[in-house]
PDB file of C-alpha atoms and ligand atoms in Angstrom:
ATOM      1  CA  MET X   1      14.481 -28.872 -12.500  1.00 41.00           C
ATOM      2  CA  VAL X   2      15.231 -28.771  -8.768  1.00 47.00           C
ATOM      3  CA  ALA X   3      18.103 -26.360  -9.351  1.00 44.00           C
ATOM      4  CA  LEU X   4      15.794 -24.169 -11.417  1.00 43.00           C
ATOM      5  CA  GLY X   5      13.185 -24.203  -8.669  1.00 47.00           C
ATOM      6  CA  ILE X   6      15.696 -23.272  -5.977  1.00 48.00           C
ATOM      7  CA  GLY X   7      17.139 -20.586  -8.254  1.00 43.00           C
ATOM      8  CA  LEU X   8      13.705 -19.063  -8.835  1.00 45.00           C
ATOM      9  CA  ALA X   9      12.912 -19.184  -5.128  1.00 51.00           C
ATOM     10  CA  LEU X  10      16.165 -17.426  -4.261  1.00 43.00           C
ATOM     11  CA  ALA X  11      15.609 -14.858  -7.001  1.00 42.00           C
ATOM     12  CA  GLY X  12      12.188 -14.205  -5.483  1.00 45.00           C
ATOM     13  CA  CYS X  13      13.730 -13.534  -2.080  1.00 47.00           C
ATOM     14  CA  ALA X  14      16.486 -11.342  -3.481  1.00 43.00           C
ATOM     15  CA  GLY X  15      13.906  -9.256  -5.352  1.00 48.00           C
ATOM     16  CA  GLY X  16      12.662  -7.890  -2.046  1.00 59.00           C
ATOM     17  CA  GLY X  17       9.021  -7.975  -3.094  1.00 72.00           C
ATOM     18  CA  PRO X  18       6.308  -8.404  -0.515  1.00 88.00           C
ATOM     19  CA  SER X  19       6.453 -11.952   0.819  1.00 91.00           C
ATOM     20  CA  ALA X  20       3.833 -13.744   2.872  1.00 92.00           C
ATOM     21  CA  LEU X  21       6.816 -15.331   4.640  1.00 92.00           C
ATOM     22  CA  ASP X  22       7.955 -11.915   5.879  1.00 93.00           C
ATOM     23  CA  PRO X  23       4.885 -11.063   7.978  1.00 94.00           C
ATOM     24  CA  ALA X  24       4.492  -7.656   9.625  1.00 95.00           C
ATOM     25  CA  GLY X  25       1.147  -8.207  11.324  1.00 94.00           C
ATOM     26  CA  THR X  26      -0.758 -10.823  13.317  1.00 94.00           C
ATOM     27  CA  GLY X  27      -2.928 -11.989  10.374  1.00 95.00           C
ATOM     28  CA  ALA X  28      -0.064 -12.784   8.036  1.00 96.00           C
ATOM     29  CA  ALA X  29       1.990 -14.209  10.920  1.00 95.00           C
ATOM     30  CA  ARG X  30      -0.663 -16.895  11.436  1.00 94.00           C
ATOM     31  CA  VAL X  31      -0.433 -17.924   7.798  1.00 94.00           C
ATOM     32  CA  ALA X  32       3.371 -17.837   7.767  1.00 95.00           C
ATOM     33  CA  ASN X  33       3.597 -20.043  10.874  1.00 95.00           C
ATOM     34  CA  LEU X  34       1.179 -22.536   9.364  1.00 95.00           C
ATOM     35  CA  TRP X  35       3.233 -22.513   6.172  1.00 95.00           C
ATOM     36  CA  TRP X  36       6.427 -23.310   8.078  1.00 96.00           C
ATOM     37  CA  LEU X  37       4.701 -26.087  10.019  1.00 95.00           C
ATOM     38  CA  LEU X  38       3.551 -27.699   6.760  1.00 95.00           C
ATOM     39  CA  PHE X  39       6.979 -27.155   5.245  1.00 96.00           C
ATOM     40  CA  TRP X  40       8.869 -28.926   8.050  1.00 96.00           C
ATOM     41  CA  ILE X  41       6.362 -31.778   8.213  1.00 94.00           C
ATOM     42  CA  SER X  42       6.736 -32.251   4.447  1.00 95.00           C
ATOM     43  CA  MET X  43      10.518 -32.181   4.812  1.00 97.00           C
ATOM     44  CA  ALA X  44      10.391 -34.822   7.568  1.00 93.00           C
ATOM     45  CA  VAL X  45       8.113 -37.087   5.509  1.00 91.00           C
ATOM     46  CA  PHE X  46      10.320 -36.594   2.454  1.00 95.00           C
ATOM     47  CA  ALA X  47      13.445 -37.491   4.442  1.00 96.00           C
ATOM     48  CA  GLU X  48      11.766 -40.568   5.897  1.00 90.00           C
ATOM     49  CA  VAL X  49      10.668 -41.795   2.463  1.00 91.00           C
ATOM     50  CA  MET X  50      14.184 -41.265   1.091  1.00 96.00           C
ATOM     51  CA  VAL X  51      15.705 -43.277   3.958  1.00 94.00           C
ATOM     52  CA  LEU X  52      13.268 -46.133   3.369  1.00 88.00           C
ATOM     53  CA  LEU X  53      13.894 -46.033  -0.359  1.00 92.00           C
ATOM     54  CA  THR X  54      17.660 -46.151   0.126  1.00 93.00           C
ATOM     55  CA  TRP X  55      17.276 -48.987   2.589  1.00 89.00           C
ATOM     56  CA  ALA X  56      15.141 -50.932   0.110  1.00 85.00           C
ATOM     57  CA  LEU X  57      17.618 -50.380  -2.735  1.00 88.00           C
ATOM     58  CA  VAL X  58      20.666 -51.354  -0.693  1.00 86.00           C
ATOM     59  CA  PHE X  59      19.203 -54.433   0.933  1.00 79.00           C
ATOM     60  CA  ARG X  60      16.906 -55.720  -1.786  1.00 73.00           C
ATOM     61  CA  ARG X  61      19.200 -58.596  -2.897  1.00 65.00           C
ATOM     62  CA  LYS X  62      21.418 -59.131   0.120  1.00 61.00           C
ATOM     63  CA  GLN X  63      18.730 -60.194   2.498  1.00 58.00           C
ATOM     64  CA  ARG X  64      16.730 -62.932   0.953  1.00 59.00           C
ATOM     65  CA  VAL X  65      14.724 -63.206   4.097  1.00 57.00           C
ATOM     66  CA  ARG X  66      11.179 -64.307   3.824  1.00 60.00           C
ATOM     67  CA  VAL X  67       9.002 -61.683   5.468  1.00 58.00           C
ATOM     68  CA  ARG X  68       6.843 -63.177   8.123  1.00 60.00           C
ATOM     69  CA  HIS X  69       3.166 -62.534   7.716  1.00 61.00           C
ATOM     70  CA  GLY X  70       2.226 -60.141  10.523  1.00 62.00           C
ATOM     71  CA  GLN X  71       5.171 -57.746  10.174  1.00 68.00           C
ATOM     72  CA  PRO X  72       4.538 -55.904   6.903  1.00 73.00           C
ATOM     73  CA  LEU X  73       0.877 -55.526   7.723  1.00 80.00           C
ATOM     74  CA  ARG X  74       1.697 -53.852  11.022  1.00 83.00           C
ATOM     75  CA  PHE X  75       4.190 -51.600   9.242  1.00 79.00           C
ATOM     76  CA  VAL X  76       1.614 -50.590   6.638  1.00 81.00           C
ATOM     77  CA  ILE X  77      -1.005 -49.809   9.256  1.00 87.00           C
ATOM     78  CA  VAL X  78       1.300 -47.785  11.511  1.00 85.00           C
ATOM     79  CA  ALA X  79       3.437 -45.956   8.932  1.00 82.00           C
ATOM     80  CA  GLY X  80       0.889 -45.812   6.137  1.00 85.00           C
ATOM     81  CA  ALA X  81      -2.263 -44.938   8.049  1.00 90.00           C
ATOM     82  CA  GLY X  82      -1.584 -44.228  11.742  1.00 92.00           C
ATOM     83  CA  ILE X  83       1.206 -41.644  11.421  1.00 90.00           C
ATOM     84  CA  PRO X  84      -0.456 -39.738   8.523  1.00 91.00           C
ATOM     85  CA  LEU X  85      -3.695 -39.676  10.497  1.00 95.00           C
ATOM     86  CA  VAL X  86      -1.958 -38.109  13.504  1.00 94.00           C
ATOM     87  CA  ILE X  87      -0.187 -35.558  11.267  1.00 93.00           C
ATOM     88  CA  LEU X  88      -3.404 -34.616   9.453  1.00 95.00           C
ATOM     89  CA  VAL X  89      -5.365 -34.242  12.680  1.00 96.00           C
ATOM     90  CA  VAL X  90      -2.652 -31.971  14.113  1.00 94.00           C
ATOM     91  CA  ILE X  91      -2.591 -29.831  10.940  1.00 95.00           C
ATOM     92  CA  TYR X  92      -6.384 -29.668  10.950  1.00 96.00           C
ATOM     93  CA  ALA X  93      -6.475 -28.537  14.584  1.00 96.00           C
ATOM     94  CA  VAL X  94      -3.809 -25.887  14.045  1.00 95.00           C
ATOM     95  CA  GLY X  95      -5.647 -24.749  10.896  1.00 94.00           C
ATOM     96  CA  LEU X  96      -8.917 -24.403  12.805  1.00 96.00           C
ATOM     97  CA  ARG X  97      -7.185 -22.416  15.538  1.00 95.00           C
ATOM     98  CA  ASP X  98      -5.681 -20.022  12.961  1.00 95.00           C
ATOM     99  CA  LEU X  99      -8.991 -19.709  11.118  1.00 94.00           C
ATOM    100  CA  ALA X 100     -10.662 -18.657  14.358  1.00 94.00           C
ATOM    101  CA  ALA X 101      -7.879 -16.144  15.048  1.00 94.00           C
ATOM    102  CA  LEU X 102      -8.259 -14.651  11.550  1.00 94.00           C
ATOM    103  CA  GLY X 103     -11.997 -14.301  12.132  1.00 92.00           C
ATOM    104  CA  ASP X 104     -11.347 -12.357  15.334  1.00 92.00           C
ATOM    105  CA  GLY X 105     -11.637  -8.881  13.796  1.00 92.00           C
ATOM    106  CA  PRO X 106     -11.536  -5.439  15.373  1.00 95.00           C
ATOM    107  CA  GLY X 107     -14.145  -4.098  17.811  1.00 93.00           C
ATOM    108  CA  PRO X 108     -16.949  -1.733  16.807  1.00 92.00           C
ATOM    109  CA  GLU X 109     -14.894   1.366  17.681  1.00 93.00           C
ATOM    110  CA  ALA X 110     -12.186   0.578  15.089  1.00 95.00           C
ATOM    111  CA  PRO X 111     -12.033   2.670  11.907  1.00 96.00           C
ATOM    112  CA  THR X 112     -13.751   1.165   8.860  1.00 97.00           C
ATOM    113  CA  ILE X 113     -12.041   1.613   5.529  1.00 98.00           C
ATOM    114  CA  GLU X 114     -14.229   1.018   2.487  1.00 98.00           C
ATOM    115  CA  VAL X 115     -12.424  -0.279  -0.546  1.00 98.00           C
ATOM    116  CA  THR X 116     -14.042  -0.762  -3.938  1.00 98.00           C
ATOM    117  CA  GLY X 117     -12.261  -2.676  -6.661  1.00 98.00           C
ATOM    118  CA  HIS X 118     -12.492  -1.279 -10.200  1.00 97.00           C
ATOM    119  CA  LYS X 119     -10.873  -2.543 -13.360  1.00 96.00           C
ATOM    120  CA  TRP X 120      -7.953  -1.714 -12.619  1.00 96.00           C
ATOM    121  CA  TRP X 121      -7.622   0.457  -9.561  1.00 98.00           C
ATOM    122  CA  TRP X 122      -8.827   0.675  -5.956  1.00 98.00           C
ATOM    123  CA  GLU X 123     -11.227   3.305  -4.662  1.00 98.00           C
ATOM    124  CA  VAL X 124     -10.594   4.069  -0.980  1.00 98.00           C
ATOM    125  CA  ARG X 125     -13.011   5.754   1.425  1.00 97.00           C
ATOM    126  CA  VAL X 126     -13.313   5.853   5.197  1.00 97.00           C
ATOM    127  CA  GLN X 127     -16.646   5.435   6.902  1.00 95.00           C
ATOM    128  CA  GLY X 128     -17.825   8.771   8.308  1.00 94.00           C
ATOM    129  CA  VAL X 129     -15.393  10.813   6.204  1.00 94.00           C
ATOM    130  CA  ASP X 130     -16.633  12.598   3.099  1.00 92.00           C
ATOM    131  CA  GLY X 131     -13.737  12.093   0.726  1.00 93.00           C
ATOM    132  CA  ALA X 132     -11.963   9.509  -1.370  1.00 96.00           C
ATOM    133  CA  THR X 133      -8.527   8.550  -2.547  1.00 97.00           C
ATOM    134  CA  ALA X 134      -7.149   5.718  -4.641  1.00 97.00           C
ATOM    135  CA  ASN X 135      -4.661   2.871  -4.546  1.00 98.00           C
ATOM    136  CA  GLU X 136      -3.378   3.813  -1.097  1.00 97.00           C
ATOM    137  CA  LEU X 137      -4.798   3.430   2.381  1.00 97.00           C
ATOM    138  CA  HIS X 138      -3.417   4.263   5.779  1.00 98.00           C
ATOM    139  CA  ILE X 139      -3.749   2.375   9.058  1.00 98.00           C
ATOM    140  CA  PRO X 140      -2.575   3.141  12.603  1.00 97.00           C
ATOM    141  CA  VAL X 141       0.301   0.886  13.745  1.00 97.00           C
ATOM    142  CA  GLY X 142      -0.651  -1.739  16.325  1.00 96.00           C
ATOM    143  CA  GLU X 143      -4.414  -1.381  15.844  1.00 96.00           C
ATOM    144  CA  LYS X 144      -6.824  -3.603  13.977  1.00 97.00           C
ATOM    145  CA  VAL X 145      -8.683  -1.767  11.230  1.00 97.00           C
ATOM    146  CA  ARG X 146     -11.806  -3.078   9.538  1.00 97.00           C
ATOM    147  CA  VAL X 147     -11.799  -3.170   5.742  1.00 98.00           C
ATOM    148  CA  ARG X 148     -15.088  -3.457   3.842  1.00 97.00           C
ATOM    149  CA  LEU X 149     -14.732  -4.700   0.308  1.00 98.00           C
ATOM    150  CA  ARG X 150     -16.970  -4.224  -2.696  1.00 98.00           C
ATOM    151  CA  THR X 151     -16.437  -4.557  -6.417  1.00 98.00           C
ATOM    152  CA  ALA X 152     -17.752  -2.198  -9.073  1.00 96.00           C
ATOM    153  CA  ASP X 153     -17.440  -4.803 -11.807  1.00 95.00           C
ATOM    154  CA  VAL X 154     -15.830  -8.256 -11.767  1.00 96.00           C
ATOM    155  CA  LEU X 155     -14.236 -10.513  -9.177  1.00 97.00           C
ATOM    156  CA  HIS X 156     -11.106  -9.052  -7.572  1.00 98.00           C
ATOM    157  CA  SER X 157      -9.137 -10.140  -4.543  1.00 98.00           C
ATOM    158  CA  PHE X 158      -7.636  -7.912  -1.850  1.00 98.00           C
ATOM    159  CA  TRP X 159      -4.243  -9.188  -0.748  1.00 97.00           C
ATOM    160  CA  VAL X 160      -1.538  -7.608   1.390  1.00 97.00           C
ATOM    161  CA  PRO X 161       0.909 -10.522   1.703  1.00 96.00           C
ATOM    162  CA  GLN X 162       2.766  -9.102   4.709  1.00 96.00           C
ATOM    163  CA  LEU X 163      -0.401  -8.230   6.633  1.00 97.00           C
ATOM    164  CA  MET X 164      -3.336 -10.453   5.769  1.00 96.00           C
ATOM    165  CA  PRO X 165      -4.346 -13.331   3.486  1.00 95.00           C
ATOM    166  CA  LYS X 166      -6.627 -12.747   0.498  1.00 96.00           C
ATOM    167  CA  THR X 167     -10.279 -11.723   0.601  1.00 97.00           C
ATOM    168  CA  ASP X 168     -12.283 -11.931  -2.617  1.00 97.00           C
ATOM    169  CA  LEU X 169     -14.451  -9.018  -3.764  1.00 97.00           C
ATOM    170  CA  ILE X 170     -17.706 -10.509  -5.005  1.00 97.00           C
ATOM    171  CA  ALA X 171     -20.297  -8.651  -7.104  1.00 96.00           C
ATOM    172  CA  GLY X 172     -23.397  -7.742  -5.103  1.00 95.00           C
ATOM    173  CA  GLU X 173     -21.789  -8.628  -1.781  1.00 96.00           C
ATOM    174  CA  VAL X 174     -19.993  -6.686   0.924  1.00 97.00           C
ATOM    175  CA  ARG X 175     -17.020  -8.666   2.210  1.00 97.00           C
ATOM    176  CA  GLU X 176     -15.095  -7.837   5.328  1.00 96.00           C
ATOM    177  CA  THR X 177     -11.518  -8.317   6.449  1.00 97.00           C
ATOM    178  CA  TRP X 178      -9.139  -6.437   8.731  1.00 97.00           C
ATOM    179  CA  LEU X 179      -5.581  -5.195   8.715  1.00 98.00           C
ATOM    180  CA  HIS X 180      -3.070  -5.022  11.505  1.00 97.00           C
ATOM    181  CA  ALA X 181       0.589  -4.019  11.321  1.00 97.00           C
ATOM    182  CA  GLU X 182       3.072  -4.493  14.141  1.00 96.00           C
ATOM    183  CA  ARG X 183       5.639  -2.123  12.685  1.00 94.00           C
ATOM    184  CA  ALA X 184       5.345   1.115  10.759  1.00 96.00           C
ATOM    185  CA  GLY X 185       6.056   0.925   7.060  1.00 95.00           C
ATOM    186  CA  SER X 186       4.590   0.680   3.580  1.00 96.00           C
ATOM    187  CA  TYR X 187       3.182  -2.666   2.556  1.00 97.00           C
ATOM    188  CA  ARG X 188       2.368  -3.448  -1.030  1.00 96.00           C
ATOM    189  CA  GLY X 189      -0.977  -5.017  -1.812  1.00 97.00           C
ATOM    190  CA  GLN X 190      -2.080  -6.620  -5.038  1.00 96.00           C
ATOM    191  CA  CYS X 191      -5.237  -7.826  -6.724  1.00 97.00           C
ATOM    192  CA  ALA X 192      -4.947 -11.594  -6.461  1.00 97.00           C
ATOM    193  CA  GLU X 193      -7.757 -12.719  -8.730  1.00 96.00           C
ATOM    194  CA  TYR X 194      -7.314 -12.402 -12.492  1.00 97.00           C
ATOM    195  CA  CYS X 195      -9.683  -9.609 -13.558  1.00 97.00           C
ATOM    196  CA  GLY X 196      -8.622  -8.757 -17.119  1.00 96.00           C
ATOM    197  CA  THR X 197      -5.811  -7.204 -19.153  1.00 95.00           C
ATOM    198  CA  GLN X 198      -4.308  -4.928 -16.509  1.00 97.00           C
ATOM    199  CA  HIS X 199      -4.787  -7.223 -13.514  1.00 97.00           C
ATOM    200  CA  ALA X 200      -1.040  -7.117 -12.852  1.00 95.00           C
ATOM    201  CA  HIS X 201      -1.213  -3.301 -12.618  1.00 96.00           C
ATOM    202  CA  MET X 202      -3.827  -3.305  -9.901  1.00 97.00           C
ATOM    203  CA  ALA X 203      -1.570  -2.783  -6.934  1.00 97.00           C
ATOM    204  CA  PHE X 204      -1.991  -0.632  -3.865  1.00 97.00           C
ATOM    205  CA  LEU X 205      -0.078   0.489  -0.823  1.00 97.00           C
ATOM    206  CA  VAL X 206      -0.967   0.127   2.850  1.00 97.00           C
ATOM    207  CA  VAL X 207       0.855   2.739   4.912  1.00 97.00           C
ATOM    208  CA  ALA X 208       1.063   1.833   8.610  1.00 97.00           C
ATOM    209  CA  GLU X 209       1.927   4.882  10.681  1.00 97.00           C
ATOM    210  CA  PRO X 210       1.638   6.222  14.262  1.00 97.00           C
ATOM    211  CA  ARG X 211      -1.894   7.078  15.369  1.00 97.00           C
ATOM    212  CA  HIS X 212      -1.491  10.871  15.079  1.00 97.00           C
ATOM    213  CA  ASP X 213      -0.251  10.580  11.489  1.00 97.00           C
ATOM    214  CA  PHE X 214      -3.227   8.353  10.727  1.00 97.00           C
ATOM    215  CA  ASP X 215      -5.580  10.932  12.263  1.00 96.00           C
ATOM    216  CA  ALA X 216      -3.960  13.603  10.111  1.00 96.00           C
ATOM    217  CA  TRP X 217      -4.556  11.438   7.024  1.00 96.00           C
ATOM    218  CA  LEU X 218      -8.219  11.057   8.000  1.00 96.00           C
ATOM    219  CA  ALA X 219      -8.553  14.815   8.458  1.00 95.00           C
ATOM    220  CA  ARG X 220      -6.957  15.521   5.078  1.00 94.00           C
ATOM    221  CA  LEU X 221      -9.292  13.032   3.439  1.00 95.00           C
ATOM    222  CA  GLY X 222     -12.273  15.085   4.620  1.00 92.00           C
ATOM    223  CA  GLU X 223     -10.907  18.486   3.614  1.00 94.00           C
ATOM    224  CA  PRO X 224     -11.104  20.236   0.248  1.00 95.00           C
ATOM    225  CA  ALA X 225      -8.053  19.733  -1.973  1.00 95.00           C
ATOM    226  CA  LYS X 226      -5.201  22.276  -1.886  1.00 94.00           C
ATOM    227  CA  GLN X 227      -5.896  25.508  -3.736  1.00 94.00           C
ATOM    228  CA  PRO X 228      -3.500  26.322  -6.593  1.00 95.00           C
ATOM    229  CA  GLN X 229      -0.656  28.670  -5.530  1.00 95.00           C
ATOM    230  CA  THR X 230       1.066  29.638  -8.791  1.00 96.00           C
ATOM    231  CA  ASP X 231      -0.265  30.937 -12.098  1.00 96.00           C
ATOM    232  CA  ALA X 232       0.631  27.696 -13.831  1.00 96.00           C
ATOM    233  CA  GLN X 233      -1.278  25.708 -11.208  1.00 97.00           C
ATOM    234  CA  ARG X 234      -4.268  28.033 -11.535  1.00 96.00           C
ATOM    235  CA  ARG X 235      -4.303  27.606 -15.321  1.00 96.00           C
ATOM    236  CA  GLY X 236      -3.951  23.866 -14.839  1.00 96.00           C
ATOM    237  CA  GLN X 237      -6.923  23.789 -12.489  1.00 96.00           C
ATOM    238  CA  GLN X 238      -9.020  25.703 -14.987  1.00 96.00           C
ATOM    239  CA  THR X 239      -8.141  23.316 -17.785  1.00 95.00           C
ATOM    240  CA  PHE X 240      -8.885  20.370 -15.532  1.00 96.00           C
ATOM    241  CA  VAL X 241     -12.260  21.608 -14.342  1.00 95.00           C
ATOM    242  CA  GLN X 242     -13.410  22.773 -17.777  1.00 93.00           C
ATOM    243  CA  SER X 243     -12.270  19.797 -19.822  1.00 92.00           C
ATOM    244  CA  SER X 244     -13.246  16.162 -20.067  1.00 93.00           C
ATOM    245  CA  CYS X 245     -11.148  15.318 -16.972  1.00 95.00           C
ATOM    246  CA  ALA X 246     -13.867  16.629 -14.635  1.00 95.00           C
ATOM    247  CA  GLY X 247     -16.406  14.242 -16.131  1.00 95.00           C
ATOM    248  CA  CYS X 248     -14.507  11.224 -14.810  1.00 97.00           C
ATOM    249  CA  HIS X 249     -12.417  12.572 -11.928  1.00 97.00           C
ATOM    250  CA  ALA X 250     -13.256  14.409  -8.733  1.00 96.00           C
ATOM    251  CA  VAL X 251     -11.121  16.974  -6.920  1.00 97.00           C
ATOM    252  CA  ARG X 252     -12.759  17.981  -3.651  1.00 96.00           C
ATOM    253  CA  GLY X 253     -13.750  21.627  -3.439  1.00 93.00           C
ATOM    254  CA  THR X 254     -13.788  22.174  -7.218  1.00 94.00           C
ATOM    255  CA  GLY X 255     -16.506  21.672  -9.807  1.00 90.00           C
ATOM    256  CA  ALA X 256     -14.892  18.366 -10.793  1.00 93.00           C
ATOM    257  CA  ASN X 257     -16.875  15.498  -9.292  1.00 92.00           C
ATOM    258  CA  GLY X 258     -16.717  12.645 -11.788  1.00 94.00           C
ATOM    259  CA  ARG X 259     -16.912   9.160 -10.303  1.00 93.00           C
ATOM    260  CA  ILE X 260     -15.679   7.008 -13.191  1.00 95.00           C
ATOM    261  CA  GLY X 261     -11.952   7.344 -12.494  1.00 97.00           C
ATOM    262  CA  PRO X 262      -9.963   7.741  -9.255  1.00 97.00           C
ATOM    263  CA  ASP X 263     -10.511  10.810  -7.048  1.00 97.00           C
ATOM    264  CA  LEU X 264      -7.483  13.034  -7.709  1.00 97.00           C
ATOM    265  CA  SER X 265      -7.684  15.317  -4.633  1.00 97.00           C
ATOM    266  CA  ASP X 266      -4.343  14.001  -3.340  1.00 96.00           C
ATOM    267  CA  VAL X 267      -2.872  12.568  -6.534  1.00 97.00           C
ATOM    268  CA  GLY X 268       0.378  14.520  -6.024  1.00 96.00           C
ATOM    269  CA  SER X 269       1.270  12.442  -2.977  1.00 95.00           C
ATOM    270  CA  ARG X 270       0.469   9.023  -4.416  1.00 96.00           C
ATOM    271  CA  TRP X 271       3.189   6.380  -4.569  1.00 94.00           C
ATOM    272  CA  SER X 272       2.459   5.619  -8.235  1.00 96.00           C
ATOM    273  CA  ILE X 273       0.309   6.466 -11.222  1.00 97.00           C
ATOM    274  CA  GLY X 274      -2.058   3.837 -12.543  1.00 97.00           C
ATOM    275  CA  ALA X 275      -2.137   1.532  -9.483  1.00 97.00           C
ATOM    276  CA  GLY X 276       1.532   0.598  -9.644  1.00 95.00           C
ATOM    277  CA  ALA X 277       1.970   1.043 -13.429  1.00 96.00           C
ATOM    278  CA  VAL X 278       4.610   3.832 -13.292  1.00 96.00           C
ATOM    279  CA  PRO X 279       6.289   6.058 -10.691  1.00 96.00           C
ATOM    280  CA  ASN X 280       4.568   9.314  -9.806  1.00 97.00           C
ATOM    281  CA  ASP X 281       6.775  12.052 -11.275  1.00 96.00           C
ATOM    282  CA  GLY X 282       6.267  14.873 -13.767  1.00 95.00           C
ATOM    283  CA  GLY X 283       7.438  12.924 -16.806  1.00 95.00           C
ATOM    284  CA  HIS X 284       5.276   9.903 -16.159  1.00 96.00           C
ATOM    285  CA  LEU X 285       2.302  12.082 -15.240  1.00 96.00           C
ATOM    286  CA  GLY X 286       2.616  13.950 -18.542  1.00 94.00           C
ATOM    287  CA  GLY X 287       2.869  10.691 -20.447  1.00 94.00           C
ATOM    288  CA  TRP X 288      -0.176   9.351 -18.642  1.00 96.00           C
ATOM    289  CA  ILE X 289      -2.316  12.431 -19.366  1.00 95.00           C
ATOM    290  CA  ALA X 290      -1.261  12.624 -23.017  1.00 92.00           C
ATOM    291  CA  ASN X 291      -2.078   8.970 -23.634  1.00 93.00           C
ATOM    292  CA  SER X 292      -2.411   6.574 -20.728  1.00 96.00           C
ATOM    293  CA  GLN X 293      -2.988   3.741 -23.226  1.00 96.00           C
ATOM    294  CA  THR X 294       0.727   3.674 -24.010  1.00 94.00           C
ATOM    295  CA  VAL X 295       1.459   3.381 -20.272  1.00 95.00           C
ATOM    296  CA  LYS X 296      -1.251   0.934 -19.187  1.00 97.00           C
ATOM    297  CA  PRO X 297      -2.793  -0.496 -22.374  1.00 96.00           C
ATOM    298  CA  GLY X 298      -6.487  -1.276 -22.144  1.00 96.00           C
ATOM    299  CA  ASN X 299      -7.200   0.826 -19.041  1.00 97.00           C
ATOM    300  CA  TYR X 300     -10.460   2.791 -18.955  1.00 96.00           C
ATOM    301  CA  MET X 301      -9.017   6.279 -19.403  1.00 96.00           C
ATOM    302  CA  PRO X 302      -9.270   7.054 -23.138  1.00 95.00           C
ATOM    303  CA  PRO X 303      -6.568   9.168 -24.838  1.00 92.00           C
ATOM    304  CA  GLN X 304      -7.244  12.847 -24.020  1.00 90.00           C
ATOM    305  CA  GLN X 305      -7.189  15.857 -26.321  1.00 88.00           C
ATOM    306  CA  VAL X 306      -4.878  18.116 -24.365  1.00 89.00           C
ATOM    307  CA  ALA X 307      -3.117  20.951 -26.191  1.00 87.00           C
ATOM    308  CA  ALA X 308       0.649  20.629 -25.823  1.00 85.00           C
ATOM    309  CA  GLY X 309       0.763  24.104 -24.263  1.00 89.00           C
ATOM    310  CA  GLN X 310      -1.668  23.079 -21.536  1.00 93.00           C
ATOM    311  CA  LEU X 311       0.112  19.930 -20.474  1.00 94.00           C
ATOM    312  CA  PRO X 312       2.785  21.572 -18.241  1.00 95.00           C
ATOM    313  CA  ASP X 313       0.072  23.515 -16.389  1.00 96.00           C
ATOM    314  CA  LEU X 314      -2.004  20.383 -15.847  1.00 96.00           C
ATOM    315  CA  ILE X 315       1.062  18.573 -14.515  1.00 97.00           C
ATOM    316  CA  ALA X 316       1.896  21.493 -12.207  1.00 97.00           C
ATOM    317  CA  TYR X 317      -1.641  21.519 -10.859  1.00 97.00           C
ATOM    318  CA  LEU X 318      -1.966  17.771 -10.295  1.00 97.00           C
ATOM    319  CA  GLN X 319       1.469  17.582  -8.646  1.00 97.00           C
ATOM    320  CA  SER X 320       0.435  20.321  -6.215  1.00 97.00           C
ATOM    321  CA  LEU X 321      -2.458  18.195  -4.948  1.00 96.00           C
ATOM    322  CA  LYS X 322      -0.892  16.546  -1.904  1.00 91.00           C
TER     323      LYS X 322
HETATM  324 CU1  LIG A   1      -7.199  -8.598 -10.592  1.00 51.61          CU
END
């Protein structure tokens, strides 16, 4: 059992997935430090109990001493109540300190990113910018950024293990958290509250980058999507705008302004298709458009009637949107 546990733990580390014990920002660092404090206290208590147990086993017959009355009572009070009380008070105090630090969000001048959870993808907007993207949000390195959270349907939870602990998205409420990254990089986030069939494929990416790259991302978010450059892309755009796609998806600057599915204005540059379901390349994109139900069963994009001849054009068009 123990060997299995250690094996699983090591496998988890080797997998290189996002770990709350590998913090990259002040929020997650608080939680990681608290975790290590609890871990070492538990280890110390465990070691102490093992020593006492061994002592009791070794000496149980040899010493037939009668225990005098006062001694065990004092031992029980000190070791059984006094020491635990001190430990718990210390943990409580440290916990309160960290809770206060986590509540210390960004100032009013910080950017506000508005994230809405949908079954099973994340809608991303920025306050004051007229545009949307999905399953990916950018933040400037070294700055705290406010994140406002809503849900379009059921309970979800916004979790970026390396940056910040979880915040639940509750129907009818606007929740708030913040993100801060000390070093540039891409940090994987995940819905952390079971929300139905494809809960596991409700991932997102937080890209922490230098301020000028972040500003460029903001600017792009407000601009119309790229215009098609080749004939294939132009045909693809026409198919997209004139078919069912436009009823559910928006592409800024075109007639497509559906709000049921993710905004596709920059779909060509996304890290994945289907909120972490498959990589974003031509093959997977084609498979998704032809029948996303084989890729992410149960998701809310029904199988589409796309003529085989039109598929390459659609792929060319969507891939050009970066
Ligand atoms: Cu979920």
